[in-house]
Coordinates of C-alpha atoms in Angstrom, one line a residue:
Chain A
X45 CA -1.4 6.2 -25.8
X46 CA -4.0 5.3 -28.6
X47 CA -1.3 2.7 -29.3
X48 CA -1.6 1.0 -26.2
X49 CA -5.1 0.7 -26.5
X50 CA -5.3 -2.8 -28.5
X51 CA -2.6 -4.4 -26.1
X52 CA -4.7 -3.1 -22.7
X53 CA -8.1 -4.7 -24.4
X54 CA -6.1 -7.8 -25.0
X55 CA -5.0 -8.1 -21.3
X56 CA -8.0 -7.4 -20.1
X57 CA -10.3 -9.7 -22.1
X58 CA -7.5 -12.6 -21.5
X59 CA -8.1 -12.0 -17.4
X60 CA -12.2 -11.8 -18.1
X61 CA -12.0 -15.2 -20.0
X62 CA -9.5 -16.6 -17.0
X63 CA -12.1 -15.7 -15.0
X64 CA -14.9 -17.2 -16.4
X65 CA -12.4 -20.4 -17.0
X66 CA -11.8 -20.4 -13.1
X67 CA -15.0 -20.3 -12.1
X68 CA -15.6 -23.4 -13.1
X69 CA -13.2 -25.4 -11.1
X70 CA -13.8 -23.1 -8.3
X71 CA -17.5 -24.0 -8.0
X72 CA -17.6 -27.5 -9.3
X73 CA -17.5 -29.1 -5.8
X74 CA -21.0 -28.1 -5.1
X75 CA -22.2 -28.4 -8.1
X76 CA -21.2 -32.1 -8.1
X77 CA -22.5 -31.9 -4.5
X78 CA -25.7 -31.3 -5.6
X79 CA -26.0 -33.4 -8.3
X80 CA -25.2 -36.6 -6.1
X81 CA -28.1 -35.6 -3.9
X82 CA -30.7 -35.0 -6.4
X83 CA -29.2 -38.3 -8.1
X84 CA -27.9 -36.8 -11.6
X85 CA -25.3 -37.2 -13.4
X86 CA -23.7 -33.9 -14.7
X87 CA -22.9 -33.3 -18.3
X88 CA -20.5 -31.0 -18.7
X89 CA -22.4 -28.2 -20.5
X90 CA -24.7 -28.5 -17.2
X91 CA -21.7 -28.5 -15.1
X92 CA -20.6 -25.3 -17.1
X93 CA -23.8 -23.6 -16.9
X94 CA -24.2 -24.5 -13.1
X95 CA -20.6 -23.0 -11.6
X96 CA -21.4 -19.8 -13.6
X97 CA -24.8 -19.2 -11.8
X98 CA -24.6 -20.5 -7.9
X99 CA -26.0 -18.0 -5.3
X100 CA -23.0 -18.9 -2.8
X101 CA -20.2 -19.5 -5.5
X102 CA -16.5 -19.5 -4.1
X103 CA -15.8 -17.5 -7.2
X104 CA -18.6 -16.0 -8.5
X105 CA -18.3 -14.8 -12.5
X106 CA -18.2 -11.9 -14.1
X107 CA -21.3 -11.9 -15.6
X108 CA -23.0 -12.3 -12.1
X109 CA -21.1 -9.4 -10.4
X110 CA -22.0 -7.3 -13.2
X111 CA -25.8 -7.9 -12.5
X112 CA -25.0 -7.2 -8.6
X113 CA -23.5 -3.8 -9.3
X114 CA -26.5 -2.9 -11.7
X115 CA -29.1 -4.1 -8.9
X116 CA -27.7 -2.2 -6.2
X117 CA -26.7 1.2 -7.8
X118 CA -29.2 1.8 -10.6
X119 CA -32.5 -0.4 -9.6
X120 CA -31.8 0.6 -5.7
X121 CA -32.8 4.4 -4.4
X122 CA -29.8 5.8 -3.1
X123 CA -31.1 6.1 0.5
X124 CA -31.5 2.0 1.0
X125 CA -29.5 0.8 2.8
X126 CA -28.7 -2.0 0.3
X127 CA -28.0 0.5 -2.6
X128 CA -24.1 0.5 -3.2
X129 CA -24.4 3.8 -4.1
X130 CA -25.2 4.5 -0.3
X131 CA -22.3 2.7 1.1
X132 CA -19.9 4.2 -1.3
X133 CA -20.7 7.8 -0.7
X134 CA -20.0 7.3 3.1
X135 CA -16.9 5.8 2.2
X136 CA -16.0 8.2 -0.4
X137 CA -16.8 11.3 2.2
X138 CA -14.4 9.5 4.8
X139 CA -12.0 9.4 2.3
X140 CA -12.0 12.7 0.7
X141 CA -12.2 14.7 4.4
X142 CA -9.1 12.0 4.9
X143 CA -7.0 13.2 2.0
X144 CA -7.9 16.7 2.4
X145 CA -6.9 17.0 6.2
X146 CA -3.5 14.7 4.9
X147 CA -2.8 16.6 2.2
X148 CA -2.6 20.2 4.2
X149 CA -0.5 18.2 6.6
X150 CA 1.6 17.3 4.4
X151 CA 2.1 20.3 2.2
X152 CA 2.7 22.3 5.5
X153 CA 5.1 19.5 7.0
X154 CA 7.2 20.1 3.8
X155 CA 7.2 23.4 4.1
X156 CA 8.8 23.2 7.4
X157 CA 10.9 20.5 6.5
X158 CA 12.2 22.9 3.6
X159 CA 12.9 26.4 5.4
X160 CA 13.6 25.0 9.3
X161 CA 16.9 23.1 9.1
X162 CA 16.1 21.6 12.7
X163 CA 12.8 20.2 11.7
X164 CA 14.7 18.5 8.5
X165 CA 17.2 16.7 11.5
X166 CA 13.8 16.0 13.7
X167 CA 11.1 15.5 12.0
X168 CA 12.1 13.5 8.7
X169 CA 13.2 10.5 10.2
X170 CA 9.9 10.0 11.9
X171 CA 7.5 11.2 9.2
X172 CA 9.4 8.0 7.6
X173 CA 9.5 5.9 11.0
X174 CA 5.9 7.0 11.5
X175 CA 5.0 5.0 8.1
X176 CA 6.5 1.7 9.4
X177 CA 4.0 1.1 11.9
X178 CA 1.2 -0.4 10.1
X179 CA -1.5 1.5 10.8
X180 CA -4.1 -0.5 9.5
X181 CA -3.8 -2.8 12.0
X182 CA -4.2 -0.1 14.5
X183 CA -7.3 1.1 12.9
X184 CA -9.9 -0.6 15.6
X185 CA -7.8 0.5 18.5
X186 CA -8.1 4.0 16.9
X187 CA -11.9 3.9 16.2
X188 CA -12.7 2.2 19.8
X189 CA -10.9 4.8 21.4
X190 CA -12.3 7.5 19.9
X191 CA -15.4 6.0 20.1
X192 CA -14.7 6.0 23.8
X193 CA -14.2 9.6 23.6
X194 CA -18.2 10.4 22.2
X195 CA -16.2 10.7 18.4
X196 CA -17.7 8.3 15.7
X197 CA -18.9 7.9 12.3
X198 CA -17.1 10.0 9.6
X199 CA -14.1 11.7 11.8
X200 CA -12.0 8.3 13.3
X201 CA -11.8 6.9 9.5
X202 CA -11.1 9.9 8.1
X203 CA -7.9 10.2 11.2
X204 CA -7.2 7.0 9.7
X205 CA -7.0 8.0 5.9
X206 CA -5.2 11.2 6.7
X207 CA -2.4 9.3 8.9
X208 CA -1.8 7.3 5.4
X209 CA -2.0 9.8 3.3
X210 CA 0.1 12.7 4.8
X211 CA 3.1 11.0 4.0
X212 CA 3.3 10.4 0.6
X213 CA 2.4 14.5 0.2
X214 CA 5.3 15.2 2.7
X215 CA 7.9 13.3 0.6
X216 CA 7.2 14.5 -2.6
X217 CA 6.7 18.0 -1.8
X218 CA 10.0 17.7 0.1
X219 CA 11.6 16.8 -3.1
X220 CA 9.5 19.1 -5.3
X221 CA 10.5 22.4 -2.9
X222 CA 14.0 21.3 -3.4
X223 CA 13.9 20.5 -7.3
X224 CA 14.7 24.4 -8.2
X225 CA 18.4 23.9 -9.2
X226 CA 21.2 26.4 -7.5
X227 CA 21.5 28.2 -10.9
X228 CA 17.7 29.3 -10.1
X229 CA 17.8 30.2 -6.6
X230 CA 21.1 32.1 -7.3
X231 CA 18.8 34.2 -9.9
X232 CA 15.8 35.0 -7.5
X233 CA 18.9 36.4 -5.2
X234 CA 20.0 38.9 -7.6
X235 CA 16.9 40.0 -7.6
X236 CA 16.7 40.2 -4.3
X237 CA 13.3 38.8 -3.6
X238 CA 12.3 38.0 -0.6
X239 CA 12.1 34.4 1.2
X240 CA 8.3 34.3 0.7
X241 CA 8.7 35.9 -3.0
X242 CA 11.1 32.7 -3.7
X243 CA 8.9 30.5 -2.1
X244 CA 5.6 31.8 -4.5
X245 CA 7.3 32.3 -7.4
X246 CA 9.7 29.5 -7.3
X247 CA 9.9 27.0 -5.0
X248 CA 6.2 26.0 -5.1
X249 CA 5.1 26.4 -8.7
X250 CA 8.3 23.9 -9.5
X251 CA 6.7 21.4 -7.2
X252 CA 3.3 21.0 -8.9
X253 CA 4.3 17.7 -10.6
X254 CA 5.8 16.4 -7.7
X255 CA 2.6 17.2 -6.0
X256 CA 0.4 16.0 -7.9
X257 CA 2.3 12.2 -8.6
X258 CA 2.5 12.5 -4.4
X259 CA -2.3 13.4 -4.7
X260 CA -2.7 10.1 -6.7
X261 CA -0.8 7.4 -4.7
X262 CA -2.4 9.5 -1.6
X263 CA -5.7 9.4 -2.8
X264 CA -5.3 5.7 -2.9
X265 CA -3.7 5.1 0.4
X266 CA -6.9 7.1 1.9
X267 CA -9.7 5.1 0.1
X268 CA -7.5 2.0 1.5
X269 CA -7.6 3.9 5.0
X270 CA -10.8 4.7 4.9
X271 CA -12.3 1.1 3.9
X272 CA -10.1 -0.8 6.6
X273 CA -11.6 1.7 9.2
X274 CA -15.0 0.6 8.4
X275 CA -13.9 -3.2 8.9
X276 CA -13.9 -2.9 13.1
X277 CA -16.7 -1.9 15.3
X278 CA -18.8 -3.9 13.0
X279 CA -19.6 -0.6 11.4
X280 CA -23.0 -0.7 9.8
X281 CA -22.5 1.4 6.2
X282 CA -19.3 1.9 4.4
X283 CA -18.1 -0.4 1.8
X284 CA -15.8 -2.0 3.9
X285 CA -18.8 -3.4 6.3
X286 CA -20.0 -4.9 2.6
X287 CA -16.9 -6.8 2.8
X288 CA -17.2 -7.6 6.7
X289 CA -20.9 -8.9 6.3
X290 CA -20.8 -10.3 3.2
X291 CA -17.8 -12.5 4.2
X292 CA -19.6 -13.4 7.1
X293 CA -22.6 -14.5 5.6
X294 CA -20.9 -16.2 2.8
X295 CA -22.0 -13.1 0.3
X296 CA -19.2 -13.8 -2.5
X297 CA -21.2 -12.0 -5.1
X298 CA -21.7 -9.2 -2.3
X299 CA -17.6 -9.5 -1.8
X300 CA -16.9 -8.8 -5.2
X301 CA -19.1 -6.2 -6.0
X302 CA -18.1 -4.3 -3.0
X303 CA -15.0 -4.4 -4.3
X304 CA -15.3 -3.9 -7.8
X305 CA -17.3 -0.3 -6.5
X306 CA -14.1 0.2 -4.5
X307 CA -11.7 0.0 -7.7
X308 CA -14.2 2.1 -9.5
X309 CA -14.0 4.5 -7.2
X310 CA -10.5 4.7 -6.4
X311 CA -10.1 4.7 -10.8
X312 CA -12.0 7.8 -10.9
X313 CA -10.4 9.8 -7.8
X314 CA -7.2 8.8 -9.4
X315 CA -8.0 10.2 -12.9
X316 CA -9.7 13.0 -11.8
X317 CA -6.4 14.2 -10.0
X318 CA -4.9 13.2 -13.4
X319 CA -6.9 15.3 -15.5
X320 CA -6.5 18.2 -12.6
X321 CA -2.5 17.8 -13.3
X322 CA -3.2 18.0 -17.0
X323 CA -5.1 21.2 -17.0
X324 CA -3.0 22.9 -14.0
X325 CA 0.7 22.2 -15.8
X326 CA -1.0 23.0 -19.1
X327 CA -1.6 26.5 -18.1
X328 CA 1.5 26.9 -16.4
X329 CA 3.7 25.9 -19.6
X330 CA 5.2 22.5 -18.2
X331 CA 2.8 20.4 -19.9
X332 CA 5.2 17.7 -21.6
Chain B
X3 CA 32.3 -3.8 -3.2
X4 CA 34.8 -4.0 0.4
X5 CA 36.5 -0.9 -0.7
X6 CA 32.9 1.1 -1.0
X7 CA 32.1 -0.5 2.6
X8 CA 35.4 1.2 3.8
X9 CA 35.3 4.1 2.1
X10 CA 31.1 5.0 3.4
X11 CA 32.5 4.5 6.9
X12 CA 34.5 6.8 7.2
X13 CA 32.3 9.7 6.2
X14 CA 29.4 8.1 8.8
X15 CA 28.6 10.8 11.1
X16 CA 26.7 10.6 14.6
X17 CA 24.7 13.9 14.2
X18 CA 22.5 12.5 12.0
X19 CA 21.3 10.0 14.5
X20 CA 21.5 11.7 17.8
X21 CA 18.8 15.1 16.4
X22 CA 15.9 12.0 15.8
X23 CA 16.4 10.0 18.7
X24 CA 16.6 13.1 21.3
X25 CA 13.2 14.4 19.5
X26 CA 12.1 10.9 19.9
X27 CA 13.1 11.1 23.8
X28 CA 11.5 13.9 24.5
X29 CA 8.0 12.9 22.9
X30 CA 8.0 9.6 24.8
X31 CA 8.9 11.9 27.9
X32 CA 6.2 14.0 27.3
X33 CA 3.6 11.3 26.6
X34 CA 4.8 9.6 30.4
X35 CA 4.6 12.8 32.0
X36 CA 1.3 14.0 30.2
X37 CA -0.2 10.7 31.8
X38 CA 1.0 11.6 35.3
X39 CA -0.2 14.6 35.3
X40 CA -3.4 14.4 33.9
X41 CA -3.9 11.2 35.0
X42 CA -5.5 9.7 31.4
X43 CA -7.2 6.7 32.1
X44 CA -5.3 3.6 30.6
X45 CA -8.9 2.5 28.2
X46 CA -7.8 5.7 26.2
X47 CA -4.4 5.7 26.1
X48 CA -1.7 3.3 28.6
X49 CA 1.7 5.1 29.5
X50 CA 5.0 4.1 27.6
X51 CA 6.0 2.7 31.1
X52 CA 2.8 0.2 31.2
X53 CA 3.4 -0.5 27.8
X54 CA 7.1 -1.6 28.1
X55 CA 5.8 -3.5 31.4
X56 CA 3.6 -5.7 29.6
X57 CA 5.5 -6.0 26.5
X58 CA 7.9 -8.2 28.8
X59 CA 5.0 -10.1 31.1
X60 CA 3.7 -11.2 27.7
X61 CA 7.0 -11.9 25.7
X62 CA 5.5 -15.2 25.2
X63 CA 2.3 -14.5 23.4
X64 CA 3.8 -12.0 21.6
X65 CA 6.6 -14.5 20.4
X66 CA 3.9 -16.5 19.3
X67 CA 2.4 -13.8 17.5
X68 CA 5.3 -12.6 15.7
X69 CA 5.6 -16.1 14.3
X70 CA 2.5 -17.1 13.1
X71 CA 1.9 -13.4 11.5
X72 CA 5.6 -12.1 10.5
X73 CA 7.6 -15.5 9.8
X74 CA 4.5 -17.8 8.7
X75 CA 2.4 -15.0 6.9
X76 CA 4.5 -12.1 5.6
X77 CA 7.5 -13.6 5.2
X78 CA 6.7 -16.2 2.7
X79 CA 4.0 -14.3 1.4
X80 CA 6.3 -11.6 0.8
X81 CA 8.9 -14.0 -0.8
X82 CA 6.5 -15.8 -3.3
X83 CA 4.8 -12.4 -4.3
X84 CA 7.9 -10.8 -5.5
X85 CA 9.7 -14.2 -6.5
X86 CA 6.6 -14.3 -9.3
X87 CA 6.8 -10.9 -10.3
X88 CA 10.1 -10.6 -10.9
X89 CA 9.8 -13.9 -12.6
X90 CA 6.8 -12.8 -14.9
X91 CA 8.6 -9.0 -15.2
X92 CA 11.5 -10.6 -16.7
X93 CA 9.0 -13.0 -19.6
X94 CA 6.8 -10.1 -20.6
X95 CA 10.4 -8.1 -21.0
X96 CA 10.8 -10.1 -24.1
X97 CA 7.5 -9.0 -25.5
X98 CA 6.5 -5.7 -25.9
X99 CA 3.0 -6.3 -27.0
X100 CA 2.2 -8.0 -23.5
X101 CA 4.5 -5.0 -21.8
X102 CA 2.2 -2.1 -23.5
X103 CA -0.7 -4.1 -22.0
X104 CA 0.1 -5.1 -18.9
X105 CA 1.8 -2.0 -18.0
X106 CA -1.0 0.3 -17.6
X107 CA -3.1 -3.0 -15.9
X108 CA -0.4 -3.2 -13.2
X109 CA -0.4 0.6 -12.7
X110 CA -4.2 0.3 -12.2
X111 CA -4.1 -3.1 -9.7
X112 CA -1.2 -0.9 -8.1
X113 CA -3.8 1.7 -7.1
X114 CA -7.0 -0.6 -6.2
X115 CA -7.5 -1.3 -2.5
X116 CA -6.6 -4.6 -2.8
X117 CA -6.4 -5.3 1.4
X118 CA -10.7 -5.8 0.4
X119 CA -9.4 -9.2 -1.0
X120 CA -8.8 -10.6 1.8
X121 CA -12.1 -11.8 3.3
X122 CA -12.6 -14.0 -0.7
X123 CA -8.6 -15.3 -0.1
X124 CA -9.3 -16.1 3.5
X125 CA -12.5 -17.9 2.3
X126 CA -10.7 -19.8 -0.8
X127 CA -7.8 -21.0 1.6
X128 CA -9.2 -21.1 5.2
X129 CA -8.0 -19.6 8.2
X130 CA -4.4 -20.8 9.1
X131 CA -1.0 -18.6 7.9
X132 CA -1.9 -19.9 4.1
X133 CA -4.5 -17.3 3.5
X134 CA -2.6 -14.6 4.8
X135 CA 0.2 -15.4 2.6
X136 CA -2.4 -15.7 -0.7
X137 CA -3.5 -11.8 0.8
X138 CA 0.4 -10.5 0.3
X139 CA 1.5 -12.4 -2.2
X140 CA -1.8 -10.7 -4.2
X141 CA -0.8 -7.1 -2.6
X142 CA 3.0 -7.5 -3.2
X143 CA 2.7 -8.5 -6.8
X144 CA 1.7 -5.3 -9.1
X145 CA 4.2 -2.8 -7.4
X146 CA 6.9 -5.5 -7.8
X147 CA 6.0 -6.3 -11.6
X148 CA 5.2 -2.9 -12.5
X149 CA 9.2 -1.4 -10.9
X150 CA 10.8 -4.3 -12.2
X151 CA 9.5 -4.5 -15.5
X152 CA 10.3 -0.3 -15.8
X153 CA 14.3 -1.1 -14.3
X154 CA 14.6 -3.8 -16.7
X155 CA 13.5 -0.5 -19.6
X156 CA 15.7 2.1 -18.2
X157 CA 18.9 0.8 -20.1
X158 CA 19.3 3.4 -23.2
X159 CA 20.2 2.1 -27.0
X160 CA 23.8 3.1 -26.2
X161 CA 24.4 1.0 -23.7
X162 CA 22.4 -1.9 -25.1
X163 CA 24.0 -1.5 -28.9
X164 CA 27.6 -1.5 -26.8
X165 CA 26.7 -4.9 -25.6
X166 CA 25.9 -6.1 -29.3
X167 CA 28.9 -4.8 -30.4
X168 CA 30.6 -7.2 -27.9
X169 CA 28.4 -9.9 -29.2
X170 CA 26.4 -10.8 -26.3
X171 CA 23.4 -12.7 -26.1
X172 CA 20.2 -11.9 -24.5
X173 CA 21.0 -13.7 -21.2
X174 CA 24.2 -11.9 -20.9
X175 CA 23.1 -8.9 -21.6
X176 CA 20.2 -9.2 -19.0
X177 CA 22.5 -10.6 -16.3
X178 CA 25.9 -8.2 -17.2
X179 CA 23.7 -5.0 -18.3
X180 CA 19.8 -4.8 -17.9
X181 CA 19.4 -6.8 -14.2
X182 CA 22.5 -4.7 -12.6
X183 CA 20.6 -1.5 -14.2
X184 CA 17.3 -2.4 -13.1
X185 CA 18.4 -2.8 -9.3
X186 CA 17.6 0.7 -8.1
X187 CA 13.9 -0.1 -9.6
X188 CA 13.5 -3.4 -8.0
X189 CA 14.9 -2.1 -4.5
X190 CA 12.2 0.2 -4.9
X191 CA 9.8 -2.5 -5.3
X192 CA 11.1 -4.3 -2.7
X193 CA 10.8 -1.3 -0.1
X194 CA 7.0 -0.9 -1.2
X195 CA 6.3 -4.3 -0.8
X196 CA 8.0 -4.8 2.3
X197 CA 5.9 -2.6 4.5
X198 CA 2.7 -3.9 2.5
X199 CA 3.1 -7.4 3.3
X200 CA 3.2 -6.5 7.2
X201 CA 0.0 -4.5 6.6
X202 CA -1.7 -7.1 4.5
X203 CA -0.8 -9.9 7.1
X204 CA -2.4 -8.2 10.0
X205 CA -5.5 -7.3 8.2
X206 CA -6.3 -10.5 6.8
X207 CA -6.2 -11.8 10.4
X208 CA -9.4 -9.6 10.6
X209 CA -11.5 -11.9 8.7
X210 CA -10.8 -14.9 11.0
X211 CA -7.6 -16.8 11.9
X212 CA -6.5 -19.4 14.3
X213 CA -6.7 -17.9 18.1
X214 CA -2.8 -16.5 17.3
X215 CA -1.5 -13.9 15.4
X216 CA -0.9 -9.9 15.7
X217 CA -3.8 -9.0 14.2
X218 CA -6.1 -11.4 15.9
X219 CA -4.5 -10.2 19.0
X220 CA -5.0 -6.7 18.4
X221 CA -8.6 -7.2 17.4
X222 CA -9.6 -8.9 20.2
X223 CA -7.4 -7.2 22.8
X224 CA -9.3 -4.0 22.1
X225 CA -12.4 -5.8 22.2
X226 CA -11.5 -6.5 26.1
X227 CA -10.1 -3.0 26.4
X228 CA -6.9 -4.6 27.5
X229 CA -5.1 -1.6 25.3
X230 CA -1.1 -2.0 27.3
X231 CA -1.0 -5.4 24.8
X232 CA -2.8 -3.7 21.7
X233 CA -0.1 -1.3 22.4
X234 CA 2.8 -3.5 22.9
X235 CA 1.8 -5.6 19.7
X236 CA 2.0 -2.2 17.9
X237 CA 5.8 -2.0 19.1
X238 CA 6.2 -5.6 17.7
X239 CA 4.9 -4.3 14.7
X240 CA 6.6 -1.3 14.4
X241 CA 10.2 -2.9 15.0
X242 CA 9.5 -5.1 12.5
X243 CA 8.3 -3.0 10.2
X244 CA 11.3 -0.6 10.4
X245 CA 13.5 -4.0 10.3
X246 CA 12.6 -5.5 7.3
X247 CA 12.6 -1.9 5.7
X248 CA 16.0 -1.2 7.4
X249 CA 17.7 -4.5 5.9
X250 CA 16.5 -4.3 2.2
X251 CA 17.4 -0.4 2.5
X252 CA 20.9 -1.8 4.0
X253 CA 21.1 -4.6 0.9
X254 CA 20.3 -1.9 -1.3
X255 CA 23.2 0.4 -0.4
X256 CA 25.7 -3.1 -1.0
X257 CA 24.2 -4.1 -4.1
X258 CA 23.5 -0.2 -5.7
X259 CA 26.5 1.3 -4.4
X260 CA 27.4 2.9 -7.8
X261 CA 24.3 4.5 -8.1
X262 CA 24.1 8.8 -7.9
X263 CA 21.1 8.4 -4.9
X264 CA 23.7 6.4 -3.0
X265 CA 26.8 7.5 -4.1
X266 CA 25.7 11.3 -3.3
X267 CA 25.0 10.3 0.4
X268 CA 27.2 10.8 3.1

């Protein structure tokens, strides 16, 4: 783990440097235009300084984004409509509700598929087919339709998150519940274990590593679902709404800070699951 | 390879296909009868028959949208993104330092909500298909990169030593041992990328597009409450998505017929 820190830091540093370098040519046109109008010739250092400090750059420099994130999280009150924490919470709550619903549905489906042959034959292909429908493209319709029935706010977004997150959990749990070998199942038979005992004492514990891997994928997917769910209907709050508003008004710095916030949310949630995974697997004696 | 094909066809059974098809038809029938019985408003949920009728009536619109979104946006982005990721993966495979640094970063980026890049890329590349292809490139790049790098590492020392005893060069080892061994991983990446590509192209159109395209049609038709057209677009998307995924899965069967996960299948 510690051996890979230096390479990772190098790569991250390289990305930041490339970002700064790219910002110069990307924003140069605007700087030149303004200089031409003011009848001044730009020296190279002026040009660089200008491209890194424009108000609506095509590509904001990293420090501009950092300043924006700082201002909208720490300096603003949480209840303010301009606080990024407020918007993040809106998105996160929909993500978590959708994630919980999706995980429950996924696990129930997996248990049904493993224990019922008819379900295995009929439901599994449709679970896979359901994911070829780009649900994100459906998001506007789902939200408009649910709005027409009088359901609005958190639930429609959570439904989209659920749809996206149940699939990895279902597939992973089917794999996990089937991971015990024939030998182990036979051992349960010789102990005269009932079906439920086999489930609780062998299949479920054996599926834990698979479950956690799927949960990470599901969490990332349901965050994407919540963000896209906020795009249509001109949503007023949430990270997706910040993205859309930013793109309408050309506020690139706002878009980038919302993106960074979304990335941070994803990173925190996924590593939280990773932490729980390590603790649980260690308690179960399965840690590697 | 032909032998493998024929051998597989011998064991091909219909039972595996009949049951899900019956399940699906039952579902459609229940939808249709439910629609008739409870007279649900078309604004909420049109019946399958109405969707089919709309699909037939507006097939020229659907075709234009299909070309704009799938061929120009998703497919070109898919090819560029996967191609670039593959080349970069082969390059960084030669440098362990880069590997150690790029893999965790790539894994991290693959988990991020990259669709959020769409408004920025639309701003950079304009409203037409170029920006959609760019979104698709960014979305498919990292899953593909991570999978290919992992695949190239999947040979064990014994196999590489054997190649060395044959005095094979780097390129021979790459072409004859490591790339074939990486194929299951590469196809895994391609499958993930195929579903992402369509989603990316459609969602990018929500942020601005010319007056055709599936994402554009969906968002404007929802505004006009023409839900039968929306559903027709969804049918197109589902067919395209399944065909795309199925085509890659078929190719995978042909290329990696030697892999246990393929041989075990009946």
